[in-house]
Amino acid sequence: MTAVATRPPLAEIRSVSARAFARSFRRHWLGMTAAAFLLLLLVACVAAPLIAPYTPEAEDLTIPLAGPSLHHLLGTDQLGEDVLSRLLYGGVISLEGIGEALGVAIVLGVPLGLLSAYRGRALDAVLGRVADLGLAIPAIVILLMVFALPVGGETAAMVALGFIYAPSLYRIVRGAALPLREAAYVTNARMSGVSTPLVLWRHVLPGVAGPLAVNLSLTAGVTLTVQTGLNYLGLGVSPPAPSWGGMISDAQSVLNQQPWLLVPTGLTVALTILSFVLLGDAVRDSLAEAWSLETSSVRPARAIARVPGPRTVQTAEPDALLSLRGVSISDRSGRPLTTDVSFDVQAGEAVGIVGESGCGKTLTTLAVQGLLPPGTRLAAGQCWFGGEQRSSGHGKRTPGIGYVAQDPAVSLDPCFTVGFTIAEVVRAQGHLPRSAVRAQVLELMASVRIAAPAEVARLYPHQLSGGLAQRAQIAMALASEPRLLVADEPTTALDVTIQAEILDLLRALRAERNMALLLITHDWGVVADTCDRAVVMYAGQVVEQGTVSQLVSAPLHPYTRALLQANPQRGVPGSKLLAIPGTVPAPGSWAPGCRFAPRCSLATDDCRAGDVTLTALAEGRATRCIHYSDLIAEVSR
Ligand code: SF4
């Protein structure tokens, strides 16, 4: 089994609009409830002087320890003070304290964490040691020292708490920002002369927002717990001033006489802490979903087309290893990402999926594997693999399928050696003694032509060259003895010589293991060298399929023809290479009728009149073009 990152690639998560975030966040009802509770609490506490029925220290010794009544909605304490009023005024102190502690931690921890990860070297080493020192000092000692100072008090304690939190926040931000430092878009910004503060603010900070949000929400809950505990012990806020901790202490001293007194404050503290935790989780999930779903140029609602129902035959090809019929994938809002995708892969066959970025190639193969990313779903259609129907699209990984990603560097865990990572996959296939696992790991590494596998197994991913890392990734994919290997642009990140070696390896493995290959690529040279058949995708649809020789010699869709004409390997020295005008439209903003019409030189009014269906032709060919006969005529001329 090969792990597949479900998070969006780094290049796609650098920005997320407030609208996309809000759209995702609204779907998390627990987060929404928590946010509403915290907002209500904040407003109520801030408005305490206006809405509290009594001043917090107003005593009425004639009604001590009274239960809830119309005059005192939450009852009174030992001195006859109104519990609701004290709860509201005490909330101001608690929320202020949380704000002070988090403010100090953010001001210190976030910029230093970003800077440390970005600059590295001496600054990173120095800040790391200082953070270690800060983490080693017991928080309780610092807090007690602060209270012992003449200027010590609630505010000083909360500021000190902020200093105590700062090192752990620094560590979290630094850890999350480290991988972003090497991201292509950060390098581009740096190379383009963007200042360091701007790079950190605009390109790195959004990438750490998820872990930061979760940590801050947890820290807010911990701060409230610590603050309540200190006040409970009589530190910080001195009676008769109200504080939640002091109120709990008072309630505890009369627990036998009036147990109710503990309920309002205890419940408020517990719900506030729970709300912080739920809010953090919802913010993190919403950020991830918004990043994965946001498409910069997509218009909302009105431009979103409905997912058309599948129009192709809904039965699997009986002999096919893999069959897709009318597969339509959409995001949670119903925006279609791919529509009506149908094709087959026979056992041992190599099929290429060709098209520009954003055409739905990767999403289709993720659906095949049952690994659709969060926020997407199989809206219509069916997948069959090995005669079994797979219909969920995600949640259950399809066994018997191996996966090789484009960039091996992000597919191998940097914390473990290559041998350990492959062994983990081997162990997942069934219980084996340790020596057998090791032997199988070495055998797998040898099968992908890694010389000296025992030495390479001891290396970490960062110590491997691109070609070696890709071989290790293929070895991982082979550990599950797949009948189908899905390779998503497996050579794009490699240099030309290594590309040829990896393609040669894939061809050999396919022949040795009678393994089918589903190869995603935009390179016709790779398709011609490796595949028997090809499926061309454009704007979420299959627009043409056939054998590679048919497609290359006589394409029957203008998009296939344009892709071939734009292939540098087919260029004629001295003549201009043709480019396809325009860009692939964003999902859901497809043109009416034929989706390729805005870029097609053969487009007529008929092409825009209505949806164009995939026309099945002889010898397994199919095209989604109503003027394909013109292309046949052109070829035969
Ligand atoms: S249907 Fe029309 S617009 Fe679409 S590819 Fe064919 S000729 Fe071009």
PDB file of C-alpha atoms and ligand atoms in Angstrom, residues 557-559 594 596-597 600 602-604 607 612 624-627, ligand 1:
ATOM      1  CA  HIS A 557     -10.727  15.349 -31.852  1.00  0.00           C
ATOM      2  CA  PRO A 558      -9.289  18.836 -32.375  1.00  0.00           C
ATOM      3  CA  TYR A 559      -7.973  18.843 -28.785  1.00  0.00           C
ATOM      4  CA  CYS A 594     -18.668  21.561 -26.467  1.00  0.00           C
ATOM      5  CA  PHE A 596     -13.404  22.887 -26.103  1.00  0.00           C
ATOM      6  CA  ALA A 597     -15.309  25.255 -28.428  1.00  0.00           C
ATOM      7  CA  CYS A 600     -11.235  25.159 -31.175  1.00  0.00           C
ATOM      8  CA  LEU A 602     -13.221  24.134 -36.143  1.00  0.00           C
ATOM      9  CA  ALA A 603     -15.975  25.352 -33.808  1.00  0.00           C
ATOM     10  CA  THR A 604     -19.344  26.197 -35.347  1.00  0.00           C
ATOM     11  CA  CYS A 607     -20.877  22.920 -31.387  1.00  0.00           C
ATOM     12  CA  VAL A 612     -21.674  16.875 -27.203  1.00  0.00           C
ATOM     13  CA  ARG A 624     -16.552  13.769 -28.423  1.00  0.00           C
ATOM     14  CA  CYS A 625     -16.570  15.943 -31.536  1.00  0.00           C
ATOM     15  CA  ILE A 626     -19.460  16.448 -33.960  1.00  0.00           C
ATOM     16  CA  HIS A 627     -17.071  17.410 -36.773  1.00  0.00           C
TER      17      HIS A 627
HETATM   18  S1  SF4 B   1     -17.463  19.690 -31.273  1.00  0.00           S
HETATM   19 FE1  SF4 B   1     -16.921  21.536 -32.380  1.00  0.00          FE
HETATM   20  S2  SF4 B   1     -15.898  22.826 -30.903  1.00  0.00           S
HETATM   21 FE2  SF4 B   1     -15.970  20.784 -30.077  1.00  0.00          FE
HETATM   22  S3  SF4 B   1     -14.058  19.903 -30.662  1.00  0.00           S
HETATM   23 FE3  SF4 B   1     -15.501  19.344 -32.233  1.00  0.00          FE
HETATM   24  S4  SF4 B   1     -15.289  20.946 -33.742  1.00  0.00           S
HETATM   25 FE4  SF4 B   1     -14.331  21.695 -31.919  1.00  0.00          FE
END
